[in-house]
XYZ file of C-alpha atoms in Angstrom:
355
model
C 41.217 35.917 72.876
C 44.774 36.056 71.650
C 45.816 38.251 68.721
C 49.224 39.550 67.725
C 51.558 39.680 64.659
C 55.228 38.626 64.447
C 56.834 40.835 61.869
C 59.497 39.442 59.518
C 63.060 39.972 60.761
C 61.995 40.907 64.335
C 62.178 39.160 67.667
C 58.831 38.598 69.457
C 58.910 37.303 73.025
C 56.044 35.643 74.850
C 56.052 35.706 78.647
C 53.580 34.904 81.343
C 52.931 32.692 84.403
C 52.844 28.972 84.159
C 49.669 27.750 82.452
C 48.976 31.036 80.664
C 49.195 29.442 77.185
C 52.777 30.329 76.052
C 53.702 26.882 74.725
C 50.214 26.377 73.328
C 50.741 29.287 70.929
C 54.016 27.717 69.644
C 52.297 24.372 69.151
C 49.507 26.078 67.170
C 52.121 27.711 64.924
C 53.727 24.308 64.382
C 50.239 22.779 63.821
C 50.702 20.142 66.435
C 47.024 20.888 66.785
C 44.688 23.413 65.174
C 42.630 26.164 66.796
C 38.990 25.432 67.559
C 38.185 29.019 66.804
C 39.911 31.742 64.799
C 43.073 31.030 62.762
C 46.794 31.229 62.649
C 48.124 32.732 59.437
C 51.400 32.872 57.556
C 51.678 35.736 55.053
C 47.911 36.062 55.324
C 47.233 32.374 54.546
C 45.588 30.082 57.068
C 48.115 27.477 58.178
C 45.468 24.750 57.678
C 45.675 25.433 53.935
C 49.360 24.471 53.920
C 50.830 20.998 54.049
C 52.643 20.178 57.257
C 55.864 19.563 55.305
C 55.739 22.964 53.635
C 54.783 24.685 56.875
C 57.489 23.135 59.036
C 60.149 23.734 56.428
C 59.685 27.392 57.336
C 60.541 26.881 61.034
C 63.451 25.988 63.214
C 61.825 24.635 66.364
C 63.427 24.058 69.787
C 61.041 22.454 72.282
C 61.078 22.808 76.049
C 62.387 19.258 76.414
C 65.198 18.668 74.069
C 65.486 15.318 72.322
C 68.445 13.834 70.452
C 68.622 10.800 68.274
C 70.989 7.880 68.448
C 73.995 8.633 66.249
C 76.752 11.239 66.361
C 76.834 14.894 67.163
C 77.137 15.631 63.403
C 74.200 13.449 62.402
C 71.983 15.071 65.021
C 72.780 18.598 63.906
C 72.520 17.628 60.204
C 69.050 16.292 60.926
C 68.003 20.011 60.801
C 69.503 20.376 57.342
C 70.867 17.290 55.615
C 72.771 19.471 53.124
C 74.650 21.349 55.803
C 78.468 21.032 55.483
C 80.906 20.873 58.404
C 81.434 24.683 58.398
C 77.663 25.260 58.793
C 77.392 22.680 61.494
C 80.327 24.221 63.426
C 78.837 27.657 62.959
C 75.453 26.552 64.445
C 77.232 24.863 67.337
C 79.221 28.006 68.076
C 76.188 30.174 68.176
C 74.496 27.665 70.493
C 77.664 27.738 72.736
C 78.039 23.984 72.105
C 81.244 23.849 70.040
C 83.610 23.960 72.979
C 82.278 20.911 74.786
C 81.763 19.043 71.449
C 85.387 19.512 70.549
C 86.392 18.489 74.077
C 84.642 15.121 73.629
C 86.606 12.302 72.139
C 85.774 12.207 68.401
C 84.458 15.768 68.223
C 81.658 15.955 65.702
C 81.872 12.136 65.402
C 81.312 11.616 69.158
C 78.409 9.205 69.759
C 75.056 10.363 71.048
C 72.861 7.854 72.808
C 69.100 7.632 72.094
C 67.425 10.648 73.694
C 70.860 12.203 74.441
C 71.201 10.341 77.681
C 75.024 10.472 77.544
C 75.135 14.315 77.679
C 73.921 16.737 80.328
C 70.611 18.481 80.134
C 72.189 21.832 79.236
C 74.331 20.209 76.540
C 71.351 18.343 75.139
C 69.437 21.636 74.896
C 72.349 23.461 73.163
C 72.670 20.641 70.636
C 68.929 20.896 70.049
C 69.319 24.655 69.446
C 72.141 24.065 67.006
C 69.995 21.620 65.071
C 67.353 24.319 64.614
C 69.925 27.105 63.889
C 71.629 25.128 61.073
C 68.329 25.151 59.145
C 68.450 28.989 58.723
C 64.644 29.071 58.363
C 62.239 31.912 57.975
C 61.351 31.788 61.618
C 62.826 30.354 64.777
C 60.502 29.019 67.490
C 62.251 28.791 70.903
C 59.808 27.218 73.365
C 61.233 28.100 76.799
C 64.457 26.336 75.894
C 66.670 29.028 77.436
C 65.538 28.064 80.934
C 67.758 24.956 80.706
C 70.825 27.144 80.272
C 72.792 28.917 82.944
C 72.893 32.714 82.944
C 76.277 32.885 81.300
C 75.325 30.601 78.412
C 71.954 32.296 78.060
C 73.619 35.622 77.662
C 76.186 34.380 75.089
C 73.579 32.589 72.936
C 71.378 35.728 72.900
C 74.366 37.897 71.996
C 75.269 35.627 69.063
C 71.753 34.924 67.835
C 70.903 38.265 66.073
C 73.755 38.102 63.656
C 73.059 34.374 62.783
C 69.292 34.930 62.512
C 69.420 38.216 60.662
C 66.357 38.493 58.383
C 64.525 35.658 60.183
C 61.656 36.068 62.601
C 62.357 34.860 66.167
C 59.482 33.840 68.413
C 60.818 33.315 71.920
C 58.886 31.838 74.820
C 60.683 32.517 78.119
C 60.318 32.426 81.846
C 63.295 34.760 82.596
C 62.673 38.414 82.028
C 66.463 38.856 81.385
C 66.030 36.589 78.259
C 63.460 38.890 76.665
C 64.768 42.340 77.523
C 66.141 43.048 74.050
C 63.109 41.682 72.152
C 61.411 44.087 69.668
C 58.024 43.230 71.101
C 56.942 41.305 74.170
C 53.524 39.675 74.433
C 52.350 39.109 77.975
C 49.835 36.266 78.537
C 47.716 35.827 81.588
C 45.117 33.032 81.836
C 44.941 32.620 78.058
C 44.519 36.310 77.222
C 46.916 38.976 76.064
C 47.553 41.238 79.071
C 49.962 43.569 77.240
C 52.115 44.067 74.183
C 55.204 46.309 73.916
C 58.858 46.634 74.771
C 60.228 46.015 78.218
C 60.190 49.691 79.100
C 56.685 50.193 77.816
C 55.320 47.206 79.653
C 56.957 48.174 82.906
C 54.892 51.353 82.720
C 51.566 49.987 81.291
C 51.275 46.341 82.247
C 50.847 45.388 85.906
C 51.169 41.618 85.142
C 54.487 42.120 83.419
C 55.793 44.535 86.056
C 54.973 42.003 88.800
C 56.926 39.258 86.969
C 59.840 41.494 86.227
C 60.217 42.980 89.717
C 60.041 39.535 91.332
C 62.850 38.251 89.073
C 65.014 41.314 88.899
C 65.165 41.644 92.667
C 66.611 38.156 92.791
C 69.037 38.902 90.010
C 70.133 42.098 91.708
C 71.065 40.035 94.798
C 72.976 37.636 92.633
C 74.810 40.550 90.963
C 75.765 41.976 94.377
C 77.031 38.564 95.334
C 79.049 38.401 92.107
C 80.507 41.838 92.808
C 81.738 40.843 96.234
C 83.328 37.689 94.962
C 84.932 39.633 92.179
C 86.321 42.298 94.412
C 87.687 39.726 96.878
C 89.389 37.348 94.478
C 90.399 39.594 91.566
C 90.952 42.747 93.627
C 93.011 40.904 96.220
C 95.091 39.307 93.510
C 95.791 42.618 91.787
C 96.617 44.346 95.075
C 99.012 41.552 95.979
C 100.751 41.859 92.580
C 101.127 45.681 92.840
C 102.629 45.369 96.307
C 105.119 42.786 95.244
C 106.222 44.864 92.227
C 106.500 47.949 94.398
C 108.687 46.005 96.915
C 110.857 44.846 94.064
C 111.335 48.383 92.819
C 112.258 49.523 96.301
C 114.870 46.738 96.564
C 116.317 47.652 93.128
C 116.715 51.223 94.422
C 118.465 49.880 97.484
C 120.855 47.884 95.344
C 121.611 50.847 93.142
C 122.661 52.739 96.288
C 124.901 49.920 97.303
C 126.534 49.695 93.891
C 127.048 53.468 93.737
C 128.891 53.389 97.058
C 126.361 55.560 98.883
C 125.652 52.592 101.179
C 128.348 50.109 102.326
C 126.587 48.228 105.169
C 124.197 45.310 104.798
C 125.596 44.245 101.435
C 125.346 40.537 102.162
C 121.744 40.890 103.455
C 120.732 43.002 100.481
C 122.005 40.449 97.893
C 120.073 37.733 99.767
C 117.022 39.947 100.003
C 117.142 40.670 96.296
C 117.095 36.941 95.400
C 114.403 36.221 98.024
C 112.304 39.132 96.727
C 112.478 37.850 93.170
C 111.065 34.547 94.350
C 108.375 36.170 96.360
C 107.322 38.419 93.531
C 107.079 35.445 91.213
C 104.978 33.519 93.745
C 102.836 36.533 94.489
C 102.316 37.183 90.762
C 101.316 33.605 90.219
C 98.910 33.781 93.160
C 97.318 36.978 91.806
C 96.786 35.460 88.416
C 95.164 32.377 89.967
C 92.914 34.549 92.183
C 91.869 36.576 89.073
C 90.886 33.393 87.224
C 89.014 32.063 90.233
C 87.148 35.364 90.440
C 86.151 34.946 86.819
C 85.384 31.211 86.668
C 83.768 31.116 90.081
C 81.159 33.720 89.111
C 80.709 32.848 85.400
C 77.805 30.532 86.140
C 75.849 33.399 87.730
C 76.301 35.774 84.824
C 73.208 36.890 83.018
C 73.969 40.149 81.203
C 76.482 40.913 78.430
C 77.729 43.960 80.313
C 78.752 41.717 83.223
C 80.626 39.511 80.832
C 82.810 42.516 79.914
C 83.431 43.256 83.585
C 84.418 39.670 84.318
C 86.744 39.597 81.263
C 88.454 42.796 82.594
C 88.846 41.152 86.002
C 90.853 38.381 84.335
C 92.678 40.538 81.827
C 93.988 43.162 84.302
C 95.945 40.722 86.505
C 97.254 39.061 83.326
C 98.507 42.428 81.990
C 100.065 43.284 85.323
C 101.705 39.903 85.382
C 103.290 40.418 81.970
C 104.545 43.882 83.013
C 105.971 42.341 86.198
C 107.979 39.780 84.213
C 109.257 42.469 81.880
C 110.392 44.517 84.938
C 112.029 41.479 86.447
C 113.893 40.774 83.249
C 115.050 44.378 83.021
C 116.190 44.389 86.629
C 118.028 41.112 86.131
C 119.902 42.432 83.145
C 120.634 45.738 84.928
C 122.033 44.195 88.101
C 123.425 40.758 86.981
C 126.986 41.911 86.554
C 126.922 44.116 89.663
C 125.527 41.341 91.834
C 128.238 38.975 90.685
C 130.827 41.639 91.631
C 129.205 41.943 95.072
C 129.461 38.171 95.598
C 133.123 38.292 94.542
C 133.716 41.210 96.996
C 132.045 39.196 99.847
C 134.146 36.110 99.178
C 137.389 38.175 98.811
C 136.660 39.973 102.086
C 136.361 36.605 103.859
């Protein structure tokens, strides 16, 4: 026996082990087949009393296995809403995290799509399928375990963008990953065709053994991934930042040395110091470039493992910090160059006149 209500404007997630009936519920809502007992209702009316055309006009459906039609990117998205203009299509693609790779393809929205979407990757095919449902702006969205085809980073970005786009619509989300359903208003847990629990993530962790077992098995794996991410982030981004700070510090110390030479407090080692100054400028530029590259590697190399929005902010910071330090370094170099240009030229003249 399965009984629950998806309230308007809320997100209801359905989780459970394989074969528990998650996708069956979505297919019953879409009337791919009708229940042998009981009923599925919309606003209190039995779905069997509605025409399939009227019923399915209420839904934006994304199946487990995405399917695209022969044509273009634009024609496939517009299949969800033939009246959609380019702005609406681009908006749906952006929410589905598909706009970047679409624009990167030759032709953009006019890029050809083969029958079944065989000329795009599985993840790209799924995101285009999502965009086709999103552009409809229906009363309810039905996502049938379609997020499992996305990497953690894309999953997190789509979930972050979806609430604003789907405001006012009901979202029914079937998922395998617990991380995908954490923010749902209500989670229905299925087990062998029955409802084992209904509630929020926190409530189910306390009251539903079936949900807690699934959550703990997945979260333990995710925690290991996060630890791995952290180590990579520290090594690449942290090493790059440390390298940059040391180079800037060395440059400041050299500038101090030159100021002592120019003021007459030091007279020995002038030739070596001028050479050291030029050499240090080159080393600092190389070190700064290396630190920026390491910061980007630390971000890009771990982006595929990202699964939470908060991690996204940490990764962004790991890229931004070296970039800010790099800009400050160049400002300092420019200032030092202006400060010492004339004096270094005088030192060179003095060296040549002494010879």
